[in-house]
mmCIF file of C-alpha atoms in Angstrom:
data_model
loop_
_atom_site.group_PDB
_atom_site.id
_atom_site.type_symbol
_atom_site.label_atom_id
_atom_site.label_comp_id
_atom_site.label_asym_id
_atom_site.label_seq_id
_atom_site.Cartn_x
_atom_site.Cartn_y
_atom_site.Cartn_z
ATOM 1 C CA UNK A 140 -8.113 53.020 36.201
ATOM 2 C CA UNK A 141 -9.288 53.262 32.575
ATOM 3 C CA UNK A 142 -5.737 54.123 31.501
ATOM 4 C CA UNK A 143 -4.322 51.040 33.242
ATOM 5 C CA UNK A 144 -6.918 48.779 31.586
ATOM 6 C CA UNK A 145 -6.166 50.372 28.196
ATOM 7 C CA UNK A 146 -2.413 49.895 28.649
ATOM 8 C CA UNK A 147 -2.826 46.260 29.727
ATOM 9 C CA UNK A 148 -5.218 45.588 26.823
ATOM 10 C CA UNK A 149 -2.780 47.129 24.347
ATOM 11 C CA UNK A 150 0.079 45.077 25.744
ATOM 12 C CA UNK A 151 -1.947 41.860 25.523
ATOM 13 C CA UNK A 152 -2.932 42.554 21.911
ATOM 14 C CA UNK A 153 0.685 43.285 21.034
ATOM 15 C CA UNK A 154 2.006 40.154 22.769
ATOM 16 C CA UNK A 155 -0.608 37.857 21.256
ATOM 17 C CA UNK A 156 -0.191 39.197 17.724
ATOM 18 C CA UNK A 157 3.612 39.270 17.655
ATOM 19 C CA UNK A 158 5.850 36.339 16.833
ATOM 20 C CA UNK A 159 6.911 35.186 20.246
ATOM 21 C CA UNK A 160 10.309 33.473 20.181
ATOM 22 C CA UNK A 161 8.929 30.645 22.312
ATOM 23 C CA UNK A 162 6.236 29.833 19.743
ATOM 24 C CA UNK A 163 8.184 30.711 16.608
ATOM 25 C CA UNK A 164 9.237 27.096 16.018
ATOM 26 C CA UNK A 165 7.416 25.447 13.170
ATOM 27 C CA UNK A 166 6.739 21.723 13.077
ATOM 28 C CA UNK A 167 7.842 19.998 9.872
ATOM 29 C CA UNK A 168 7.263 16.430 8.663
ATOM 30 C CA UNK A 169 10.415 14.676 7.438
ATOM 31 C CA UNK A 170 11.348 11.409 5.796
ATOM 32 C CA UNK A 171 14.933 10.344 6.374
ATOM 33 C CA UNK A 172 16.589 7.431 4.632
ATOM 34 C CA UNK A 173 19.871 5.604 4.215
ATOM 35 C CA UNK A 174 21.515 2.201 4.427
ATOM 36 C CA UNK A 175 22.151 0.348 7.655
ATOM 37 C CA UNK A 176 24.699 -2.474 7.475
ATOM 38 C CA UNK A 177 25.202 -4.741 10.480
ATOM 39 C CA UNK A 178 27.747 -7.500 11.087
ATOM 40 C CA UNK A 179 29.285 -9.471 13.891
ATOM 41 C CA UNK A 180 31.038 -12.696 14.856
ATOM 42 C CA UNK A 181 28.947 -14.752 17.280
ATOM 43 C CA UNK A 182 30.014 -17.769 19.306
ATOM 44 C CA UNK A 183 27.935 -20.931 18.753
ATOM 45 C CA UNK A 184 28.422 -23.455 21.611
ATOM 46 C CA UNK A 185 27.427 -26.479 19.511
ATOM 47 C CA UNK A 186 25.168 -27.606 16.698
ATOM 48 C CA UNK A 187 21.480 -27.740 17.754
ATOM 49 C CA UNK A 188 21.816 -25.119 20.478
ATOM 50 C CA UNK A 189 20.837 -21.526 21.139
ATOM 51 C CA UNK A 190 23.347 -18.784 20.492
ATOM 52 C CA UNK A 191 23.228 -15.040 20.976
ATOM 53 C CA UNK A 192 25.383 -11.979 20.574
ATOM 54 C CA UNK A 193 25.585 -8.555 19.008
ATOM 55 C CA UNK A 194 25.805 -7.292 15.452
ATOM 56 C CA UNK A 195 26.880 -3.700 14.916
ATOM 57 C CA UNK A 196 27.480 -1.076 12.280
ATOM 58 C CA UNK A 197 27.137 2.589 11.414
ATOM 59 C CA UNK A 198 24.136 4.463 10.053
ATOM 60 C CA UNK A 199 23.691 7.943 8.624
ATOM 61 C CA UNK A 200 20.286 9.128 7.410
ATOM 62 C CA UNK A 201 19.250 12.245 5.494
ATOM 63 C CA UNK A 202 16.181 13.696 3.825
ATOM 64 C CA UNK A 203 15.844 14.101 0.050
ATOM 65 C CA UNK A 204 17.197 17.669 0.138
ATOM 66 C CA UNK A 205 20.167 16.789 2.361
ATOM 67 C CA UNK A 206 19.207 19.693 4.621
ATOM 68 C CA UNK A 207 18.172 17.420 7.500
ATOM 69 C CA UNK A 208 20.410 14.565 8.578
ATOM 70 C CA UNK A 209 21.662 12.375 11.386
ATOM 71 C CA UNK A 210 25.345 12.189 12.171
ATOM 72 C CA UNK A 211 27.035 8.868 11.517
ATOM 73 C CA UNK A 212 25.912 6.828 14.523
ATOM 74 C CA UNK A 213 27.170 3.515 15.903
ATOM 75 C CA UNK A 214 24.377 0.942 16.124
ATOM 76 C CA UNK A 215 24.486 -2.231 18.214
ATOM 77 C CA UNK A 216 21.699 -4.851 18.022
ATOM 78 C CA UNK A 217 21.230 -8.035 20.059
ATOM 79 C CA UNK A 218 20.326 -11.240 18.201
ATOM 80 C CA UNK A 219 19.381 -14.670 19.500
ATOM 81 C CA UNK A 220 18.833 -17.764 17.362
ATOM 82 C CA UNK A 221 18.649 -21.544 17.227
ATOM 83 C CA UNK A 222 21.691 -23.024 15.450
ATOM 84 C CA UNK A 223 19.935 -26.088 14.034
ATOM 85 C CA UNK A 224 21.793 -26.166 10.728
ATOM 86 C CA UNK A 225 24.973 -24.705 9.278
ATOM 87 C CA UNK A 226 23.146 -21.620 7.980
ATOM 88 C CA UNK A 227 21.787 -18.894 10.259
ATOM 89 C CA UNK A 228 19.204 -16.279 9.296
ATOM 90 C CA UNK A 229 17.874 -13.859 11.913
ATOM 91 C CA UNK A 230 16.446 -10.334 12.061
ATOM 92 C CA UNK A 231 18.242 -7.716 14.160
ATOM 93 C CA UNK A 232 16.305 -4.805 15.670
ATOM 94 C CA UNK A 233 18.506 -1.801 16.560
ATOM 95 C CA UNK A 234 15.853 0.067 18.632
ATOM 96 C CA UNK A 235 17.858 3.260 18.934
ATOM 97 C CA UNK A 236 17.150 7.000 18.954
ATOM 98 C CA UNK A 237 19.023 9.184 16.473
ATOM 99 C CA UNK A 238 19.308 12.971 16.697
ATOM 100 C CA UNK A 239 18.186 14.923 13.620
ATOM 101 C CA UNK A 240 20.242 18.010 12.691
ATOM 102 C CA UNK A 241 19.840 21.021 10.429
ATOM 103 C CA UNK A 242 22.893 23.228 9.850
ATOM 104 C CA UNK A 243 24.690 21.516 12.726
ATOM 105 C CA UNK A 244 21.941 22.205 15.255
ATOM 106 C CA UNK A 245 19.696 19.500 16.745
ATOM 107 C CA UNK A 246 16.061 19.948 15.674
ATOM 108 C CA UNK A 247 14.526 16.613 16.689
ATOM 109 C CA UNK A 248 15.018 12.898 16.903
ATOM 110 C CA UNK A 249 13.924 9.743 15.151
ATOM 111 C CA UNK A 250 13.531 6.201 16.470
ATOM 112 C CA UNK A 251 15.283 3.470 14.499
ATOM 113 C CA UNK A 252 13.356 0.214 14.888
ATOM 114 C CA UNK A 253 13.336 -1.401 11.429
ATOM 115 C CA UNK A 254 14.433 -5.009 11.406
ATOM 116 C CA UNK A 255 17.627 -5.732 9.472
ATOM 117 C CA UNK A 256 18.038 -9.315 8.186
ATOM 118 C CA UNK A 257 21.477 -10.777 8.902
ATOM 119 C CA UNK A 258 22.723 -14.207 7.913
ATOM 120 C CA UNK A 259 25.812 -16.364 7.642
ATOM 121 C CA UNK A 260 27.324 -19.843 7.700
ATOM 122 C CA UNK A 261 28.567 -21.488 10.875
ATOM 123 C CA UNK A 262 32.294 -22.169 10.735
ATOM 124 C CA UNK A 263 33.519 -24.192 13.710
ATOM 125 C CA UNK A 264 32.103 -22.535 16.801
ATOM 126 C CA UNK A 265 31.454 -19.151 15.213
ATOM 127 C CA UNK A 266 29.066 -17.635 12.742
ATOM 128 C CA UNK A 267 29.780 -14.362 10.990
ATOM 129 C CA UNK A 268 26.440 -12.628 10.508
ATOM 130 C CA UNK A 269 26.065 -9.719 8.124
ATOM 131 C CA UNK A 270 23.318 -7.919 6.286
ATOM 132 C CA UNK A 271 22.021 -4.534 5.259
ATOM 133 C CA UNK A 272 18.754 -2.781 4.605
ATOM 134 C CA UNK A 273 17.599 0.501 3.137
ATOM 135 C CA UNK A 274 15.992 2.309 6.069
ATOM 136 C CA UNK A 275 13.252 4.921 5.729
ATOM 137 C CA UNK A 276 11.898 6.626 8.856
ATOM 138 C CA UNK A 277 9.537 9.547 9.423
ATOM 139 C CA UNK A 278 9.438 12.177 12.131
ATOM 140 C CA UNK A 279 8.360 15.714 12.973
ATOM 141 C CA UNK A 280 10.991 18.311 13.819
ATOM 142 C CA UNK A 281 10.737 21.813 15.257
ATOM 143 C CA UNK A 282 12.706 24.590 13.647
#
């Protein structure tokens, strides 16, 4: 019985002191940044009315070393506004998850929620909205 207890104790000490592959991942704080440009043509029924539609674009973020990055991702954001004058200014919120990669392997994700201001002039029954913003987001990833 003493031998069994000694063997089990030795195994437990070994397992707890070794680098287990399940727990070998290390959490790392990252800041990713890049430009997000959005644009879209939106139908305006008439002057002094509500209008809504989508603006879209592509975003690619990376950290300062370039080691961590997101692939170029298509972003689509819904906007709604009151067309009370010929000029429209509205903030678009993408609200989208992006996968973070290191050496081609996914290591985490980041949520893109920064508001991007878009604006444009109404021409007939359409307004072409466009705008861009430098985005900076933070996240923790596991390696």
